[in-house]
XYZ file of C-alpha atoms in Angstrom:
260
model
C 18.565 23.510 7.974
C 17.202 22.332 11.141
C 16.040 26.002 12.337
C 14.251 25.902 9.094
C 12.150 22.416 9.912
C 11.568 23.883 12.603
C 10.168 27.261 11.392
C 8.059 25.152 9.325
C 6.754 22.992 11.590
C 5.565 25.906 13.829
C 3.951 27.603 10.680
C 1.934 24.343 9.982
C 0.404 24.332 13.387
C -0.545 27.464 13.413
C -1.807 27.843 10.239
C -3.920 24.545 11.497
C -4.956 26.424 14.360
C -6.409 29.784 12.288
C -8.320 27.418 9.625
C -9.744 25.479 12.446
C -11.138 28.810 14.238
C -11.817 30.715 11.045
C -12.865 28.216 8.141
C -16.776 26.838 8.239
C -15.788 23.602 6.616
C -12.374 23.568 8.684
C -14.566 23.628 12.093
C -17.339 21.329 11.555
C -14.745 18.384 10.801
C -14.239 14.963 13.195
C -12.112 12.252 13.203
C -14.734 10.151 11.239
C -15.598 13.057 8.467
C -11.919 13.362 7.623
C -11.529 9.354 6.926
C -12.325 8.539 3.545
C -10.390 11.583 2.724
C -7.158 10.359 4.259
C -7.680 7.231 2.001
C -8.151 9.046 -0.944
C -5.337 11.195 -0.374
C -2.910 7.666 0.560
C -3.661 6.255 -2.847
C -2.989 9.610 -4.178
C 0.659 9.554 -2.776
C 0.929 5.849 -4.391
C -0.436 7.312 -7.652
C 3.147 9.533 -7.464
C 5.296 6.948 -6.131
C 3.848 4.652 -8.863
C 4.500 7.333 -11.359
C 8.120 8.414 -10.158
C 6.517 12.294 -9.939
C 9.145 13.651 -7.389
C 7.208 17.010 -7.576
C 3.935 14.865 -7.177
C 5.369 13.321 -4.042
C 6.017 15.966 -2.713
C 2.615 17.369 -3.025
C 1.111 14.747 -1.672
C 3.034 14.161 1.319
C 2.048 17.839 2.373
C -1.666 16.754 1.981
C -1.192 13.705 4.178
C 0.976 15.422 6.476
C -1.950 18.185 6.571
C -4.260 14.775 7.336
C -1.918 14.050 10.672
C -1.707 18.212 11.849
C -5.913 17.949 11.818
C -6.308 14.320 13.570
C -3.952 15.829 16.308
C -5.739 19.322 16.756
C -8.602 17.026 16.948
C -6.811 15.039 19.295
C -5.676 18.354 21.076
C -9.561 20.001 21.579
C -10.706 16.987 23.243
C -8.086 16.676 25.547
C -6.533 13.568 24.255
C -3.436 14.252 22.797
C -1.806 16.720 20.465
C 1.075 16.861 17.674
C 4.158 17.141 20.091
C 2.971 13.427 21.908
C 2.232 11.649 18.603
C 5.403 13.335 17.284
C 7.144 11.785 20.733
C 5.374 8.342 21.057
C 6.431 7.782 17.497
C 9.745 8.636 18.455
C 9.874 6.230 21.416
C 8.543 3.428 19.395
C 10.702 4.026 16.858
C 14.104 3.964 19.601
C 12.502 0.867 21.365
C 11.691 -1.117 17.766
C 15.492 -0.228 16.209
C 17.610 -2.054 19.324
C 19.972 -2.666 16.479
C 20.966 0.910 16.606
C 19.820 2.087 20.349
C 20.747 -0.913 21.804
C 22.461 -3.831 21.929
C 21.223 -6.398 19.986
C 22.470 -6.899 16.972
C 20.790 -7.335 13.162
C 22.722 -6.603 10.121
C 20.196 -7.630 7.861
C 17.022 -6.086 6.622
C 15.143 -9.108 7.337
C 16.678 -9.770 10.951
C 15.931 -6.523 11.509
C 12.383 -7.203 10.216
C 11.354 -10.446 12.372
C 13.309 -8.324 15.368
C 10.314 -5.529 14.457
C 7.978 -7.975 14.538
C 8.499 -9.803 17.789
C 8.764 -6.629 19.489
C 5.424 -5.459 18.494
C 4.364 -8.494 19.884
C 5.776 -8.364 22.972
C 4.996 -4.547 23.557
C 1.299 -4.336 22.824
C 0.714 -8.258 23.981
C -2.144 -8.677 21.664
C -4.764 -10.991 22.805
C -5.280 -11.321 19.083
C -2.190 -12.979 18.671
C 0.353 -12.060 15.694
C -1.918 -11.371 12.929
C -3.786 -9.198 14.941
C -2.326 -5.961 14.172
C -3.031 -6.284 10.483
C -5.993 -3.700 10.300
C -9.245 -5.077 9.257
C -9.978 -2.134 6.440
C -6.510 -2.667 4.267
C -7.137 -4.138 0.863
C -7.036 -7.949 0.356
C -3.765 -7.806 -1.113
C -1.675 -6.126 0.766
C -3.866 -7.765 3.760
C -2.370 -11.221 2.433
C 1.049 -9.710 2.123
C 1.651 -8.896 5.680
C -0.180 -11.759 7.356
C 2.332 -13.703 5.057
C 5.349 -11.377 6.422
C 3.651 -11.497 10.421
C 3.290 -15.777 10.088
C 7.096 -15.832 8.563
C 8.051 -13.806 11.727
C 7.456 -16.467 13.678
C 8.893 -19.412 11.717
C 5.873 -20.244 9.992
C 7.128 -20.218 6.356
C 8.485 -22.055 3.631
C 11.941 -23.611 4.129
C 13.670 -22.248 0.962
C 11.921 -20.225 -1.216
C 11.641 -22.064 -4.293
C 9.316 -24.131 -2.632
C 6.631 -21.762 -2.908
C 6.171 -22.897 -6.332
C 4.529 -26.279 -5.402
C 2.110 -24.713 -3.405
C 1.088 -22.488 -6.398
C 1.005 -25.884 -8.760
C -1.469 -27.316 -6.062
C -3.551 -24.384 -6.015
C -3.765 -23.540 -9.903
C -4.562 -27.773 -9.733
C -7.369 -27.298 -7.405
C -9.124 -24.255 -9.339
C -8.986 -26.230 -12.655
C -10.429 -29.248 -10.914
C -13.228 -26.835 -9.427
C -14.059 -25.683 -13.796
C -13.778 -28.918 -14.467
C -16.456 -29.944 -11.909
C -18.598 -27.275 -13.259
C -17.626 -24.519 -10.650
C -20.649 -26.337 -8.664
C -18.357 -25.658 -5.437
C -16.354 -22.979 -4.154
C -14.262 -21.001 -7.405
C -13.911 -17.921 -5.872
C -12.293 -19.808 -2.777
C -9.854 -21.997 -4.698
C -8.945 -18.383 -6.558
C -8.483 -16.940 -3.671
C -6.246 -19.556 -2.277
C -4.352 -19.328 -5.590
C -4.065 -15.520 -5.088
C -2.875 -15.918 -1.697
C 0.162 -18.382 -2.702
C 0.981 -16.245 -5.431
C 1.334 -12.997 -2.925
C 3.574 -15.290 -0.688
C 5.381 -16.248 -3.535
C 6.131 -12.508 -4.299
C 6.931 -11.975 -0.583
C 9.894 -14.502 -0.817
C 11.071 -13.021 -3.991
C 11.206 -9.706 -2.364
C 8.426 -8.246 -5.084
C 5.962 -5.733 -3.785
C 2.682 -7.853 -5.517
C 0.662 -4.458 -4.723
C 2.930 -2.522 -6.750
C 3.606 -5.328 -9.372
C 0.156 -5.181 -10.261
C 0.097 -1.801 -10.337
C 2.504 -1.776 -12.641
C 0.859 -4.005 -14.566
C -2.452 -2.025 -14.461
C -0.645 0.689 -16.152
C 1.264 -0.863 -18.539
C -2.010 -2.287 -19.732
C -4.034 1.145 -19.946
C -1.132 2.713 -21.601
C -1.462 -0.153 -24.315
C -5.048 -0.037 -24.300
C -5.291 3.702 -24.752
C -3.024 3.213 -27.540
C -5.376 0.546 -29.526
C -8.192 3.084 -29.329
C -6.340 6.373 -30.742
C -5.224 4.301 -33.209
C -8.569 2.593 -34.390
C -9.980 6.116 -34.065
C -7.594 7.549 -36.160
C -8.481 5.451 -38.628
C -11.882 6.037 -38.466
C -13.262 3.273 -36.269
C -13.593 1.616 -32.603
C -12.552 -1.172 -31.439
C -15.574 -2.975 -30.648
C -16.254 -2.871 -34.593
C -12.805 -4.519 -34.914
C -12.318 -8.202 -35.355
C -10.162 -9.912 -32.531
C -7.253 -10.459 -34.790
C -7.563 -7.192 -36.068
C -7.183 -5.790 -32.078
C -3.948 -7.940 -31.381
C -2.563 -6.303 -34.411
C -2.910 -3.052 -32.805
C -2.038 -4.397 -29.144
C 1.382 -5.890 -30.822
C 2.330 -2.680 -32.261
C 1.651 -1.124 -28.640
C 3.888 -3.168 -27.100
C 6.670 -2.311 -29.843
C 6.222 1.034 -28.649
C 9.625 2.607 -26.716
C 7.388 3.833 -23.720
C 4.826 0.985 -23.493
């Protein structure tokens, strides 16, 4: 099994290596043309995940994989680095972040071994930007607000049981329904996003993903919605010539469906 990684790893590089002498589009790529494509291909891998598509997984691991051969034969022409020393540095971080198992400290739980993650990375890059600093600028709000939540709790800054979470959220829904009743004159989309931002912490001490809540969420709702408007076609009409009551009729009988 091993020999056979192995093969396969060798065939990827060199495969790399032929498209990136013989292919026109293949040569004129950089670091900065390939980056919205190694977005598109991330949320492409969530799409699977999201979807439980083992095949579809797979798939799209090979494409990001394919996204990490090209950034090091990048790396590799300019002199910087190639596969084998990301494939090594990852290694090393990975020996000197998991003393649990290479070492001798000891954390039995996922979240010791989580705040034991976190201080290292601390310590090891000593960020002048302190601990939030290596949450990357680019990532979406959400999941931005999700692990500045997890870095803060790293250090002690967090509830003190969990349930108190909920006051914070009370305040917060409070505060954007005194900013209505004001008129919105003020700040709403700050007092939303404040409310947002308890709510994502208040996932994080539940242990729920809020990214992938929503996103479950997001399809449960299109697969409902898709299902009001084959149904008012097949009888002949669309929904915006329905009445309202007439649309939660059909949204009801979505939900009483087995895969909705």
């Amino acid at each position: 099994m091993e020999d056979k990684r192995l093969k396969a790893t060798a065939r990827l590089l060199e495969v790399m290596n032929t498209l990136r002498r013989e292919c026109p589009w293949d040569r004129e790529q950089t670091f900065e043309s390939l980056r919205n494509n190694t977005i598109e291909e991330t949320y492409e891998l969530v799409d699977a995940i999201t979807d439980g598509n083992m095949e579809g997984i797979k798939e799209e691991l090979g494409d990001l994989l394919l996204h990490v051969v090209f950034y090091s034969k990048l790396g590799e022409e300019q002199g910087a680095f190639d596969f084998g020393e990301v494939a090594d540095a990852l290694c090393d971080k990975l020996i000197y972040r998991h003393p649990h198992v290479y070492g001798e400290i000891h954390a039995d739980t996922p979240d010791a071994v989580k705040e034991n993650w976190e201080a290292l990375k601390l310590r090891k890059k000593n960020r002048k930007s302190g601990t939030l600093g290596g949450v990357p600028r680019s990532l979406p709000a959400m999941v931005k607000a999700f692990r500045m939540g997890e870095k803060a709790a790293a250090t002690g800054f967090d509830w003190e049981k969990k349930e108190d979470v909920w006051d914070k959220v009370k305040e917060e829904i409070g505060e954007v329904e005194a900013e209505m009743r004001a008129g919105a004159t003020g700040d709403l989309e700050g007092e939303f996003g404040d409310l947002f931002f308890a709510l994502v912490n208040a996932c994080r001490l539940y242990g729920v993903d809020p990214e992938s809540a929503l996103a479950r969420t997001n399809k449960k709702f299109r697969t409902r919605f898709d299902y009001m408007e084959t149904q008012a076609a097949a009888s002949g009409r669309m929904l915006h010539d329905m009445t309202l009551d007439e649309m939660e009729a059909l949204w009801q009988r979505a939900k009483e469906e087995p895969t909705r």
